[in-house]
PDB file of C-alpha atoms in Angstrom:
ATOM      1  CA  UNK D 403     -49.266  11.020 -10.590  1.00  0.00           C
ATOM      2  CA  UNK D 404     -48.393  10.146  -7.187  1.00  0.00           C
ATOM      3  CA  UNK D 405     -45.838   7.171  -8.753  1.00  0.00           C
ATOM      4  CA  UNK D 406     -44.576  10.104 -10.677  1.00  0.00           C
ATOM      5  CA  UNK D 407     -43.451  12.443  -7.458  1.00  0.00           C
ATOM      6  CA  UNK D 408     -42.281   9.320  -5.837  1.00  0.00           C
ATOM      7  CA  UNK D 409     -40.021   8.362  -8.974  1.00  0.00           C
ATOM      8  CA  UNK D 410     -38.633  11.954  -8.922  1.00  0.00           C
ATOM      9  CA  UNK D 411     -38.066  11.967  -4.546  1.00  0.00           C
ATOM     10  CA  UNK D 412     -36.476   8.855  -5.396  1.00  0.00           C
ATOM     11  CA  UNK D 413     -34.024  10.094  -8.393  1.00  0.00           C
ATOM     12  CA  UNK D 414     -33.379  13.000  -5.530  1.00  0.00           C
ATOM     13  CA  UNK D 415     -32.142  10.793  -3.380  1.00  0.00           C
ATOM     14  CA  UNK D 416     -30.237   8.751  -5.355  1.00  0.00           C
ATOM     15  CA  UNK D 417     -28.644  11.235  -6.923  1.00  0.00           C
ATOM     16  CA  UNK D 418     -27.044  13.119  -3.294  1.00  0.00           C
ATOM     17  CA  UNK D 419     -26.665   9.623  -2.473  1.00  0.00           C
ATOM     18  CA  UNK D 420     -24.085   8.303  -5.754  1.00  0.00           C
ATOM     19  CA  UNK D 421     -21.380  10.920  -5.646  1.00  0.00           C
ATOM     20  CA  UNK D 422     -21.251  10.418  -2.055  1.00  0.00           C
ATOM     21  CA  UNK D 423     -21.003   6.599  -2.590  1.00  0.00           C
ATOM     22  CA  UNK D 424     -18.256   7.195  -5.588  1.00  0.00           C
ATOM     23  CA  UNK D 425     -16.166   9.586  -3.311  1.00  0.00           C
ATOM     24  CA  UNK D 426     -16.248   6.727  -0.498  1.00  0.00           C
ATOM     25  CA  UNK D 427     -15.105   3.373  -3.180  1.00  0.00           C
ATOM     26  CA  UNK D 428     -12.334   6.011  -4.033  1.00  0.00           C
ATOM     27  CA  UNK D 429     -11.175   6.356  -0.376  1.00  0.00           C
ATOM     28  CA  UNK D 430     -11.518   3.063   0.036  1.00  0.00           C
ATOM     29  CA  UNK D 431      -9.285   1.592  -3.072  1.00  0.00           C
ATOM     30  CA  UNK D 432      -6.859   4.675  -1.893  1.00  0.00           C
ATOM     31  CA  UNK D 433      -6.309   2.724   1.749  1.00  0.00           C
ATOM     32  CA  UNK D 434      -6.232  -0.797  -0.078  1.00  0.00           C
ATOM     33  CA  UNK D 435      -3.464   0.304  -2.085  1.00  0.00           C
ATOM     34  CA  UNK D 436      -1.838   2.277   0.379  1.00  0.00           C
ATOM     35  CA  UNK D 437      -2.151  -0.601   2.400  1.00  0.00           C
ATOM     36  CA  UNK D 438      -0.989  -3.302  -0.562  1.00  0.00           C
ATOM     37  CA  UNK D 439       2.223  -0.664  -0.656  1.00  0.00           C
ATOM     38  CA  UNK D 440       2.932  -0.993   3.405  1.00  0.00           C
ATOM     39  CA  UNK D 441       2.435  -4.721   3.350  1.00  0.00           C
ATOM     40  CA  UNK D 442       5.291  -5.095  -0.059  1.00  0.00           C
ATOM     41  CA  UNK D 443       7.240  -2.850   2.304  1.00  0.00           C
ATOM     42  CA  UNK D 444       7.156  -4.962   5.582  1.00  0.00           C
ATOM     43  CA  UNK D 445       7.743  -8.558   3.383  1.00  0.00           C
ATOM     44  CA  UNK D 446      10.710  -6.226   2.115  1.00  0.00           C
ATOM     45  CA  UNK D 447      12.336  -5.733   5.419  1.00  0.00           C
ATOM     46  CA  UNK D 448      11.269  -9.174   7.249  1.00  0.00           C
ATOM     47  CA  UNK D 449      13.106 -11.215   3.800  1.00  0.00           C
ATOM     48  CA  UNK D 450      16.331  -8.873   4.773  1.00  0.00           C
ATOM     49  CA  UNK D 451      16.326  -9.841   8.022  1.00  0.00           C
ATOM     50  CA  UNK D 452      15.717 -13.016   7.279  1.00  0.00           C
ATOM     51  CA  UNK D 453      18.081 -13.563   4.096  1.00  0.00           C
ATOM     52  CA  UNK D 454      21.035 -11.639   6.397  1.00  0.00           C
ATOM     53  CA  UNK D 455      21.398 -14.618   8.077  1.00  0.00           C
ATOM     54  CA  UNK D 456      21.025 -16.940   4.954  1.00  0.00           C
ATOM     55  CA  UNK D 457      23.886 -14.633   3.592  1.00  0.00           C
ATOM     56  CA  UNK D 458      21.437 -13.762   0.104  1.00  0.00           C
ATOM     57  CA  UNK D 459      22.605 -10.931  -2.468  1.00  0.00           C
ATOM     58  CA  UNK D 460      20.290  -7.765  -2.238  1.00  0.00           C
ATOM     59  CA  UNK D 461      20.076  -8.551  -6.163  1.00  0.00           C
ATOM     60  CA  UNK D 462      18.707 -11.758  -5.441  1.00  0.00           C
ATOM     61  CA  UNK D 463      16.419 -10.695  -2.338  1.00  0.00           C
ATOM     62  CA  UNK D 464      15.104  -7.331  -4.525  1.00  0.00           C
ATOM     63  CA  UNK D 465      14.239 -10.526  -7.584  1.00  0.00           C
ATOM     64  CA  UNK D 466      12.403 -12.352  -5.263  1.00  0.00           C
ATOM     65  CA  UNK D 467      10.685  -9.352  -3.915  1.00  0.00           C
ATOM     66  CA  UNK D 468       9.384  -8.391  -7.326  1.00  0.00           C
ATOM     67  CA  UNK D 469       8.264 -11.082  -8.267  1.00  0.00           C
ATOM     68  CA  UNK D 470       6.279 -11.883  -5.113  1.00  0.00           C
ATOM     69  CA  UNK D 471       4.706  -8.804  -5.334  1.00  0.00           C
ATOM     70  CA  UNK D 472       4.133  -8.694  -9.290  1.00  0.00           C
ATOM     71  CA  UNK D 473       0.926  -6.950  -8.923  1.00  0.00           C
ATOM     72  CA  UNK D 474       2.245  -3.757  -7.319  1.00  0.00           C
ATOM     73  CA  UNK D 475       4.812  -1.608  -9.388  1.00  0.00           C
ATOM     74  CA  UNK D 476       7.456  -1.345  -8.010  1.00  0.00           C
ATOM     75  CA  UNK D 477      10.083   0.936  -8.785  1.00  0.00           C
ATOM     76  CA  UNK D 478      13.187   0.948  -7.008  1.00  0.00           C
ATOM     77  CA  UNK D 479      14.401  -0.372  -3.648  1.00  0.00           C
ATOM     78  CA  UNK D 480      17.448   0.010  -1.670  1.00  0.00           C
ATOM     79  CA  UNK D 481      18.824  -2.341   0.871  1.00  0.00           C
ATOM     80  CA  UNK D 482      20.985  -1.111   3.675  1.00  0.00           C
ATOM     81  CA  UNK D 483      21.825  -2.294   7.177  1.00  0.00           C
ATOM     82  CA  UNK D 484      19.876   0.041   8.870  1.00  0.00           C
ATOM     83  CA  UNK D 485      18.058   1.754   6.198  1.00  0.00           C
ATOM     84  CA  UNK D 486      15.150   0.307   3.903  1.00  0.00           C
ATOM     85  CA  UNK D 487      13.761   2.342   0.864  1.00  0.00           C
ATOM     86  CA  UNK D 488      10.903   1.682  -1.638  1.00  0.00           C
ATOM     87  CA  UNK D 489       9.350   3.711  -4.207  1.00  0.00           C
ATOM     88  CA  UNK D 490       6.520   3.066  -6.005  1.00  0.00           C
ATOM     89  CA  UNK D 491       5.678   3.894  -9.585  1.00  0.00           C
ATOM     90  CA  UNK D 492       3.027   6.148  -8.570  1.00  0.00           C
ATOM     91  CA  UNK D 493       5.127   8.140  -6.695  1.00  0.00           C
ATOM     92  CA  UNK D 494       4.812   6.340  -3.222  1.00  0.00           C
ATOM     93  CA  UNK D 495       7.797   6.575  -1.163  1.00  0.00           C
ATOM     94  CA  UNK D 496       8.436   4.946   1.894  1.00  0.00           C
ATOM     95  CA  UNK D 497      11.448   4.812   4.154  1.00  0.00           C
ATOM     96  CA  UNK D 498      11.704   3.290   7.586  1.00  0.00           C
ATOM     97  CA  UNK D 499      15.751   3.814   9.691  1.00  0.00           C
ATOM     98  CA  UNK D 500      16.410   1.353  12.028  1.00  0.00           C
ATOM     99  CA  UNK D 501      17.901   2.252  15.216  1.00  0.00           C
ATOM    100  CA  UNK D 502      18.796  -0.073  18.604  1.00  0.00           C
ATOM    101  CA  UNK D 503      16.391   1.708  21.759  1.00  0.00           C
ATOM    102  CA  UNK D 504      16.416   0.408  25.297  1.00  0.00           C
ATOM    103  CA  UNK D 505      12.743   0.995  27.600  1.00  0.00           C
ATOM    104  CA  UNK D 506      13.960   3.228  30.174  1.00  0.00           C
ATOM    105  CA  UNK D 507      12.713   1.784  33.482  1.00  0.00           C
TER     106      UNK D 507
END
């Protein structure tokens, strides 16, 4: 009897304690891919810099991208001097504008 109630106080608390635990490994994989999308994004804009000054085609530099990143779907990405655009195929969209600043004194 008394294995019985603690079987069911233990089913209890598993059971508030499992959705809870679901709802978290869903956060969680959210911010890993969110994450995985910000880090394609910053290897995007540090191999323009970088292939500027190597004088690479965007064609070429989006290729290499891709296929660095083959795990992550990507689907499109533009390439301008001061503007850098990716979209993901899950609807992700992430922009970043350069623009020269000076620190005020």
């Amino acid at each position: 009897m008394e294995a019985l109630i603690g079987l069911l106080l233990f089913s209890a608390m598993l059971a508030l304690y499992v959705p809870a635990l679901s709802k978290e490994w869903q956060r969680l994989e959210q911010a890993r891919r969110q994450l995985q999308y910000w880090q394609v994004f910053y290897n995007l804009s540090k191999l323009h810099s970088h292939e500027q000054s190597l004088d690479m085609s965007d064609a070429q530099l989006i290729k290499q991208l891709i296929e660095r990143n083959a795990n992550c779907p990507i689907q499109s990405i533009s390439l301008e001097s001061d503007f850098y655009q990716i979209t993901f195929q899950g609807g992700q969209h992430y922009e970043v504008i350069l623009e020269d600043w000076e620190l005020s004194p």
